[in-house]
Short mmCIF file of C-alpha atoms in Angstrom, two decimals:
data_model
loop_
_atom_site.label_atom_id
_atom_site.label_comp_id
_atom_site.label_asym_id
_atom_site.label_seq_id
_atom_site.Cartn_x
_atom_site.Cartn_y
_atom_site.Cartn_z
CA UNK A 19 125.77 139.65 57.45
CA UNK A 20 122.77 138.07 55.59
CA UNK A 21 123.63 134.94 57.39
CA UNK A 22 123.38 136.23 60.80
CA UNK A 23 120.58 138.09 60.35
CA UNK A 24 118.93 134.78 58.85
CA UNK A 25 120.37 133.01 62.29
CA UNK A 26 118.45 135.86 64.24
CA UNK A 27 115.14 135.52 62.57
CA UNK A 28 115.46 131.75 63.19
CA UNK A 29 115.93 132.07 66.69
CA UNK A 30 112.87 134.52 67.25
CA UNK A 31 110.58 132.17 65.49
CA UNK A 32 111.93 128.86 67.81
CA UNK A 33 110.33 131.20 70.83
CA UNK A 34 106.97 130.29 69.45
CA UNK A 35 107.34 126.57 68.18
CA UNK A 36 107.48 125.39 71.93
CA UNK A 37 103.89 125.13 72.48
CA UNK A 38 102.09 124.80 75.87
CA UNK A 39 104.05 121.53 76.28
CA UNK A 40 107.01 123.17 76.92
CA UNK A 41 106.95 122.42 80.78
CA UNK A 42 106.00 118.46 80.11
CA UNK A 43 108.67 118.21 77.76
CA UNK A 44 111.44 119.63 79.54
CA UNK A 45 110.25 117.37 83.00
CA UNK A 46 110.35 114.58 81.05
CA UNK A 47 113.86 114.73 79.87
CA UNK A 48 114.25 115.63 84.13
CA UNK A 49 112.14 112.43 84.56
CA UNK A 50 114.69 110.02 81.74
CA UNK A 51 117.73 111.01 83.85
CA UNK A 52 116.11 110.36 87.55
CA UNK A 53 114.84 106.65 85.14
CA UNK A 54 118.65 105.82 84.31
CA UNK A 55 119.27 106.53 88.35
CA UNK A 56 121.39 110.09 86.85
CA UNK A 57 119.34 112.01 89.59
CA UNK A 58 116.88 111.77 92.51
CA UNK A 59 113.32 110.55 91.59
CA UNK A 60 112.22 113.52 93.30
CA UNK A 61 112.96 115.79 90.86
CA UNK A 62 109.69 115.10 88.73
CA UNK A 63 107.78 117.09 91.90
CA UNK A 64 110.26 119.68 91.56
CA UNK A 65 110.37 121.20 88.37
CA UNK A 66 107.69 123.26 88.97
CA UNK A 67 106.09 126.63 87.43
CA UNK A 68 104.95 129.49 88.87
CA UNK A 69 102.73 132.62 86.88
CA UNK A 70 102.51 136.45 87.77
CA UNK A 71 99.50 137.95 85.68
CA UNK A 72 100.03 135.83 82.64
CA UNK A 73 103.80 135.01 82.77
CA UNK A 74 105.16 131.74 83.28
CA UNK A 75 108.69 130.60 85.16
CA UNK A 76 109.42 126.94 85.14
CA UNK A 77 112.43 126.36 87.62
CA UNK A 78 113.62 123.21 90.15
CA UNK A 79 112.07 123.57 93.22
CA UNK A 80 115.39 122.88 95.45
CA UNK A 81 117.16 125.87 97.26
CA UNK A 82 119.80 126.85 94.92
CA UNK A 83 117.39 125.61 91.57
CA UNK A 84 119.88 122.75 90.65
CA UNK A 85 119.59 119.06 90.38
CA UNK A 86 122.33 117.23 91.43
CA UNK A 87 123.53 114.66 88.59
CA UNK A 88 125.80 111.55 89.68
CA UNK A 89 127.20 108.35 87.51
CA UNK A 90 128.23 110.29 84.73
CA UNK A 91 131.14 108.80 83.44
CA UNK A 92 133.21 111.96 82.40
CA UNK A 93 131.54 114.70 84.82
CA UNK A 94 131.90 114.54 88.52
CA UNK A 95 130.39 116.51 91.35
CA UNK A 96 127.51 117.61 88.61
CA UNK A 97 124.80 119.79 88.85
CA UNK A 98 122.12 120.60 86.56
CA UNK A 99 119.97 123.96 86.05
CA UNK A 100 117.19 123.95 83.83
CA UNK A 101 115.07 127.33 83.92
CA UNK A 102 112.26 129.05 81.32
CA UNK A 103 110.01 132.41 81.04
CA UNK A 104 107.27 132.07 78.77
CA UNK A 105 103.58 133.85 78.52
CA UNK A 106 101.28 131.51 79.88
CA UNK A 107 98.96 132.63 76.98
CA UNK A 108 100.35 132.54 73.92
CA UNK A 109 103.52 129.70 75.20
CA UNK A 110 106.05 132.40 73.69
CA UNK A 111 109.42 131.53 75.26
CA UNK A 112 111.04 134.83 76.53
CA UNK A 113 113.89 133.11 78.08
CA UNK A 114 115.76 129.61 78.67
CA UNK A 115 118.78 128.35 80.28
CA UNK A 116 119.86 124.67 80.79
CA UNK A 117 123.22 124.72 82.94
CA UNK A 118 125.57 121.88 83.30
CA UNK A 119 128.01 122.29 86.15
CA UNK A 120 130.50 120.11 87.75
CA UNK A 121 134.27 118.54 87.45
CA UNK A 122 135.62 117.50 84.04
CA UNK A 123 137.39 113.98 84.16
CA UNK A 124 140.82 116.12 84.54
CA UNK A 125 139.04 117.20 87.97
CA UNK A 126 139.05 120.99 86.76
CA UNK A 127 135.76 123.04 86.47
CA UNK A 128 133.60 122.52 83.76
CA UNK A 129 130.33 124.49 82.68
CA UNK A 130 128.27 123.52 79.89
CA UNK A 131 125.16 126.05 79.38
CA UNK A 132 122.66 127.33 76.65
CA UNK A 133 120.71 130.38 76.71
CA UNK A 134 118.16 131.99 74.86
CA UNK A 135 118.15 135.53 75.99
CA UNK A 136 114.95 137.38 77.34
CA UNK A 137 113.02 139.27 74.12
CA UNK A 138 111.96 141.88 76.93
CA UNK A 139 112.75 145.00 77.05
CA UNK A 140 113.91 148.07 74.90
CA UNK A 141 117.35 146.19 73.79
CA UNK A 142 115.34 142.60 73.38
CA UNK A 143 117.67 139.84 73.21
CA UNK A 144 119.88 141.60 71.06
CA UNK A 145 123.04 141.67 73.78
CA UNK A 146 126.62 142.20 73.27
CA UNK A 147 128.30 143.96 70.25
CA UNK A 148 126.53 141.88 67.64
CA UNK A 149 124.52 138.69 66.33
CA UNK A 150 127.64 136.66 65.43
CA UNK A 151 129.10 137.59 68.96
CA UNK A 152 126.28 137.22 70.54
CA UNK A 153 123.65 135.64 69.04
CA UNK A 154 120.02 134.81 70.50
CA UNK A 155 120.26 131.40 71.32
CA UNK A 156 123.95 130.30 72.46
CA UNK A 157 126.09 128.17 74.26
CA UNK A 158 129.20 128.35 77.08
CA UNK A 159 131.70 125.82 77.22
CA UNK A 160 134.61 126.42 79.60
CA UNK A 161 135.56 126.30 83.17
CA UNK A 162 132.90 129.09 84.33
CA UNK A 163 130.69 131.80 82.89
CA UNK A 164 133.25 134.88 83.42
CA UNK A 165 136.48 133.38 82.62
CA UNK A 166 138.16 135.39 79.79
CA UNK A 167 137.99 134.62 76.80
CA UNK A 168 133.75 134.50 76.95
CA UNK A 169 132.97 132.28 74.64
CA UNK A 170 129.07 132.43 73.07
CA UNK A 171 129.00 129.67 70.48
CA UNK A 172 125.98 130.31 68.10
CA UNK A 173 123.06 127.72 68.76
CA UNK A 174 121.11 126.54 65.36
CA UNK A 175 117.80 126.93 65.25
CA UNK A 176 116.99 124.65 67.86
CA UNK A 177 114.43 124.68 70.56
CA UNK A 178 114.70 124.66 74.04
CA UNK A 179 113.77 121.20 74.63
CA UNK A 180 116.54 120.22 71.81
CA UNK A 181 118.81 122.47 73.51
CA UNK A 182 118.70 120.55 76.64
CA UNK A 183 118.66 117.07 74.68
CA UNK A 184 122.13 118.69 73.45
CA UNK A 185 123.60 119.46 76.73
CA UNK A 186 122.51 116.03 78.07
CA UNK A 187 124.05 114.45 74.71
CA UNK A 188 127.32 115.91 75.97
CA UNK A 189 127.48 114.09 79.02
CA UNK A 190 125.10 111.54 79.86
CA UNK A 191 125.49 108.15 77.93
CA UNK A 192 123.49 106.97 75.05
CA UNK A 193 121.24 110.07 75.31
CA UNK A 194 120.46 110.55 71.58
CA UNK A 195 117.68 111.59 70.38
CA UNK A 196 118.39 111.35 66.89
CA UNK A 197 119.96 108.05 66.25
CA UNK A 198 121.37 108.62 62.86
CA UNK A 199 119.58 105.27 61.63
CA UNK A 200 116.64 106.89 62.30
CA UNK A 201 118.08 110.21 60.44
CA UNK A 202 118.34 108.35 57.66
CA UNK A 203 115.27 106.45 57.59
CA UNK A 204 113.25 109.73 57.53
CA UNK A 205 115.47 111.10 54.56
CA UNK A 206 114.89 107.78 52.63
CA UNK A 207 111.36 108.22 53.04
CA UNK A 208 111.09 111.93 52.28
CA UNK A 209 112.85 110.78 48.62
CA UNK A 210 110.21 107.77 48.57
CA UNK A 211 107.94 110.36 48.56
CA UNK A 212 109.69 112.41 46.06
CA UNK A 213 109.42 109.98 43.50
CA UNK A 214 105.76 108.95 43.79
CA UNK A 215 103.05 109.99 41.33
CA UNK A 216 100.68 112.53 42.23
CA UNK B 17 105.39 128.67 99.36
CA UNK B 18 102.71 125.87 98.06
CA UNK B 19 104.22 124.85 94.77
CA UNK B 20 101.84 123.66 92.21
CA UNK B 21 103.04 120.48 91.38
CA UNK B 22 103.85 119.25 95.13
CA UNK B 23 99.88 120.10 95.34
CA UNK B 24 99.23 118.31 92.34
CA UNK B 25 101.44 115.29 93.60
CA UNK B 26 99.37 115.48 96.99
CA UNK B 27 96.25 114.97 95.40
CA UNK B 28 97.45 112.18 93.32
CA UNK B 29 99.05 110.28 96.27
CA UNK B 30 95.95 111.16 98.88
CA UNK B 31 94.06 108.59 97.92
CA UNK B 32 95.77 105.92 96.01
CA UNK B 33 92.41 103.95 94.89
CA UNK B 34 89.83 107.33 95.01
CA UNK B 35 89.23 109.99 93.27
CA UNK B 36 91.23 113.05 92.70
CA UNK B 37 89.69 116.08 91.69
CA UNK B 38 91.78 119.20 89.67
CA UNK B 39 89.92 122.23 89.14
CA UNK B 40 90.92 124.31 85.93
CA UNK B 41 90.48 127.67 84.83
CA UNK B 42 88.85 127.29 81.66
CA UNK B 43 88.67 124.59 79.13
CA UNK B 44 91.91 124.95 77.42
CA UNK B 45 94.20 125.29 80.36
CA UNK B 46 91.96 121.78 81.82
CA UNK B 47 94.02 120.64 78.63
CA UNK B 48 97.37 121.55 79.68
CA UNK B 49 96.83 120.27 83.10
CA UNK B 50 95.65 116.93 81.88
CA UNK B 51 99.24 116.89 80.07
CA UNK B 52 100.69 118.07 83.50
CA UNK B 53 99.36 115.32 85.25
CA UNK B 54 100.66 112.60 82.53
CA UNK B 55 103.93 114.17 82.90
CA UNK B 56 103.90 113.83 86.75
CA UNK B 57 102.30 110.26 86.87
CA UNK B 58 104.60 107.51 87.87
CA UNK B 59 105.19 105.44 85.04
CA UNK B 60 104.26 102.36 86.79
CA UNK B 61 100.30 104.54 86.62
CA UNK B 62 99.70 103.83 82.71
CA UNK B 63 98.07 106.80 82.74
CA UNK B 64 95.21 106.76 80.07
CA UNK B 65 92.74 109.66 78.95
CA UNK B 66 88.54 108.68 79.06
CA UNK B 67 85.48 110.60 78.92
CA UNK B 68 83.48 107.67 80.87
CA UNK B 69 83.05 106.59 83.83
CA UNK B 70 82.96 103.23 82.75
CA UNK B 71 86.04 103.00 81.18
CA UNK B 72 87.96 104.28 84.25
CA UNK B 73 86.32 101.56 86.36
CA UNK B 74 86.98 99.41 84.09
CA UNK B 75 91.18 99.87 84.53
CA UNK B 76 91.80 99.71 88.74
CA UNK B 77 95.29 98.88 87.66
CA UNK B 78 95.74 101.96 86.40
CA UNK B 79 95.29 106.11 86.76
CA UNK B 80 92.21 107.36 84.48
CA UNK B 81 92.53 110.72 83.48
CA UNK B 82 88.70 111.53 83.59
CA UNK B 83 87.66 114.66 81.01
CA UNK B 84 84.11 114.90 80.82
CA UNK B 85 82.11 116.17 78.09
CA UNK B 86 79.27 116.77 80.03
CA UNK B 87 80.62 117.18 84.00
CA UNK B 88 77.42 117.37 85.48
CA UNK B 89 76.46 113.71 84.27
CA UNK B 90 80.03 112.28 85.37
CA UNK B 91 79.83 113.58 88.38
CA UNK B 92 76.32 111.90 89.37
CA UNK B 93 77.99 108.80 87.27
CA UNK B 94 80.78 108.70 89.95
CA UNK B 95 78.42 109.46 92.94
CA UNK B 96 76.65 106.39 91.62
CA UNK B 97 79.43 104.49 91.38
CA UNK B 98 81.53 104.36 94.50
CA UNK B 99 80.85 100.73 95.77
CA UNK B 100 82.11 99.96 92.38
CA UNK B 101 85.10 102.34 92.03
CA UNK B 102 85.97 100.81 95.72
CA UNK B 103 86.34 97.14 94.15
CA UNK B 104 85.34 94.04 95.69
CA UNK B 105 88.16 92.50 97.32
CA UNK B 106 91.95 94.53 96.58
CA UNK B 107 89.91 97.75 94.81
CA UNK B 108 91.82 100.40 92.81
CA UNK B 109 95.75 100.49 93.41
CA UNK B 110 95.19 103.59 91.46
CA UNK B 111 93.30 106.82 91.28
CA UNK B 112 90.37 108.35 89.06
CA UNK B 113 91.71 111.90 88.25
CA UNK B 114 88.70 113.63 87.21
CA UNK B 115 88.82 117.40 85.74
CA UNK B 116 86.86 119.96 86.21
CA UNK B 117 86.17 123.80 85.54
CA UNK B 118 86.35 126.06 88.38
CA UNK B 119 82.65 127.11 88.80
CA UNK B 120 81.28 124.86 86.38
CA UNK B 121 78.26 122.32 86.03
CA UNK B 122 80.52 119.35 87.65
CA UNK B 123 81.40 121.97 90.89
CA UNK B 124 77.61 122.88 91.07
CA UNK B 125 76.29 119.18 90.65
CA UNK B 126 79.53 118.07 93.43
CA UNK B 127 78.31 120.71 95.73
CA UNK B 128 74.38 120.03 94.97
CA UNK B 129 73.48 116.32 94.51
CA UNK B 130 76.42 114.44 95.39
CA UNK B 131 77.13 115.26 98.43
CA UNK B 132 78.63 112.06 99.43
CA UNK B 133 81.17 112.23 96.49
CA UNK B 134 82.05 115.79 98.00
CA UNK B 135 83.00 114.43 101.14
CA UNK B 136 84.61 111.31 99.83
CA UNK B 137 87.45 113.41 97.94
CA UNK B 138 87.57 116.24 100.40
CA UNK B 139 91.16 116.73 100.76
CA UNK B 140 91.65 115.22 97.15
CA UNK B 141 91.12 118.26 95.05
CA UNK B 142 93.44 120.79 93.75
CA UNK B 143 93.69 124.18 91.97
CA UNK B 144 97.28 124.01 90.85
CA UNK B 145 96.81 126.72 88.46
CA UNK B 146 95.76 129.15 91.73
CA UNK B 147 98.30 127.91 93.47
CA UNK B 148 100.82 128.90 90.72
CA UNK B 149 99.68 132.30 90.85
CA UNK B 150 101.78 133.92 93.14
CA UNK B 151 101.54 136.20 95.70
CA UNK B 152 103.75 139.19 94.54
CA UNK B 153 104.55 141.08 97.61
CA UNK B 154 105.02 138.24 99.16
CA UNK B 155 107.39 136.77 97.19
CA UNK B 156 109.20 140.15 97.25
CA UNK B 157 109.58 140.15 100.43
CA UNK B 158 110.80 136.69 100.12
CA UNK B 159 113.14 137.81 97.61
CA UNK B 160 114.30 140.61 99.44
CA UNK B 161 114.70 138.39 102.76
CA UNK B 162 117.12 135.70 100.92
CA UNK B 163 119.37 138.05 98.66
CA UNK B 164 119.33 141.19 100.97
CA UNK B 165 118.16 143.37 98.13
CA UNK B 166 114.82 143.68 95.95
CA UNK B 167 113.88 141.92 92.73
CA UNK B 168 115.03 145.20 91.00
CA UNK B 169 118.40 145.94 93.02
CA UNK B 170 119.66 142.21 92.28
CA UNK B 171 118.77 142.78 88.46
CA UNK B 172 120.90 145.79 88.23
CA UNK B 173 123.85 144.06 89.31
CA UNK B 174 122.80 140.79 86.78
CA UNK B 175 122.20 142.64 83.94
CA UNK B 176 125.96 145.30 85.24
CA UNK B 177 128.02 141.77 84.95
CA UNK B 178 128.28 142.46 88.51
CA UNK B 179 126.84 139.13 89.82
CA UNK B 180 129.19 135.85 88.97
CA UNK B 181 127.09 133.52 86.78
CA UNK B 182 126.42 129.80 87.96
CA UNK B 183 123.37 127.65 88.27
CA UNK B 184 122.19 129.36 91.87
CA UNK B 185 122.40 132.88 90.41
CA UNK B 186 120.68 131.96 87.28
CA UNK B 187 117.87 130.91 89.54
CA UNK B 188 117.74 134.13 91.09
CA UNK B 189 117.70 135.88 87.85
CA UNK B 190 115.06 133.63 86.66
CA UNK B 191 113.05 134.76 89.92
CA UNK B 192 113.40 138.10 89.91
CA UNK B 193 112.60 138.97 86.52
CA UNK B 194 109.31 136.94 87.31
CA UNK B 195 108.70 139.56 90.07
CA UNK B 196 110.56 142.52 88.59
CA UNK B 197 108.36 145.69 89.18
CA UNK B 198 107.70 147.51 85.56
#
């Protein structure tokens, strides 16, 4: 159990490493696939936020809150859904989804999502039976939401901005954020810096 | 509904070679809105942050994010300055964002001794942070007019497994716990 419960503490604290850029950050990734001609220009006017007495909702701006992707080489009639609650005070995330829907390249229904569940309320994000079940911060991959088997993959401590890189990994070419070249430069330097004197 | 960054993108695209004016709540949210405003800026703006006047006359080419450290001074500095900031022969291709704090020195000053700075970026100034703040009956009553049921009703069925999950209902989720009654 000490392993879950170490995955749950991890995924509280990611609700406060967002910061107040949280909004920027997430329209910018919007912004990189409208640049590579993924999406509609447009959609850098429509992620937009709205506040009620100190709470926060970042959504897309169109009438059913999706983005419609095109060109990706392995999805087809795409869609994308990208949605947070956060206090506008303090930037605490209560709540994120980034939603990938569309046709896989066998033409059958494919949804790709990640969701950190809201912290409000008397259960919290603690849904389901369990936090290896169900765990703060997961991910669906299958045709649809409500297909049997449900399956919640556990998320790593990632934050919701990575969480979208991730989803985006899956599907839109060369979208890497983390070049493993670049991994490995930052390790190499960390042990440079090992082995200096003090 | 206004939405706060279609206001945001107004002001920006009102005047191409002006001024554009966003009022801010305090100090630390004019932060956040400066980062709001690089994030919305076409990349072909080169956005770039200043405290002087100068320097944003200084850059036509490109969108100065104006943060003053003493707003009453930049604003008679850009009431001063408005032959210049016009150019002699193309002028700015792109606007002087200035920032200010709702009821503030720079506000009183605009409003005071500058009037003709007032009326040049009349139309160019924005509250997007007001703007975000909604109006929560009335987006009830919104709610209630596109779904048939209130913010409340549809979360019973969410949270029952009732509702099938896809982009669109995650949306509606999204919305009504922002207006969920407590």
């Amino acid at each position: 159990m000490k392993t879950w419960i170490r995955l749950y503490e991890q995924h509280r604290s990611v609700r406060n490493e967002a910061g107040e850029q949280l909004g920027q950050e997430l329209r910018a990734r919007l912004k990189g696939l409208a640049d590579r001609d993924y999406c509609d220009g447009a959609i850098v006017g429509r992620f937009n936020h709205r506040n009620k007495r100190g709470l926060r909702e970042w959504y897309i701006g169109n009438d059913d809150g999706r983005v419609a992707l095109v060109g990706l080489p392995t999805v087809s009639s795409a869609s994308l859904t990208v949605l947070a609650l956060v206090d506008a005070q303090n930037h605490h995330v209560h709540q994120f989804t980034a939603m990938l829907e569309g046709l896989n390249a066998t033409g059958q229904p494919l949804t790709v999502a990640v969701h950190l569940e809201d912290d409000r309320g008397d259960q919290g994000d603690r849904k389901g039976s369990g936090a290896c079940a169900h765990a703060a911060l997961h991910c669906h991959v299958g045709p649809n939401q409500y297909v049997e088997p449900k399956l919640r993959v556990p998320f790593g401590a990632v934050g919701p901005v990575q969480a979208l890189d991730w989803l985006l990994s899956s599907v839109v070419p060369d979208w890497e954020p983390a070049p493993w070249a670049a991994v490995m430069a930052v390790l190499a330097e960390k042990e440079n810096q090992k082995g200096k004197p003090r | 509904m206004r939405e706060a960054t279609q206001a945001l993108l107004s002001a920006l695209e009102r005047d191409v070679g002006g001024i554009a004016i966003i009022w801010c709540p305090d100090l630390g949210l004019r932060e956040w809105l400066v980062g709001e405003v690089e994030s919305v800026a076409p990349t072909a703006a080169r956005p770039f942050r200043t405290s002087s006047v100068e320097d944003a006359i200084k850059e036509p080419t490109r969108m100065a994010l104006l943060i003053p450290t003493d707003e009453k001074q930049v604003v008679l500095d850009l009431d001063g300055s408005r032959d210049r900031l016009r150019g002699d022969g193309e002028g700015r291709t792109q606007p002087v964002v200035l920032f200010l704090v709702r009821g503030g020195d720079g506000q009183r000053t605009l409003a005071e001794q500058a009037p003709s700075l007032s009326s040049w970026v009349s139309g160019s100034d924005t509250d997007p942070e007001a703007i975000a703040e909604i109006d929560v009956e009335a987006e009830r009553e919104l709610f209630k007019t596109r779904t048939g049921t209130t913010p409340k009703g549809w979360l019973a069925d969410w949270r029952a497994g009732v509702t099938p999950r896809d982009g669109a209902t995650y949306s509606l989720a999204y919305w009504a716990a922002l207006l969920e009654e407590p």
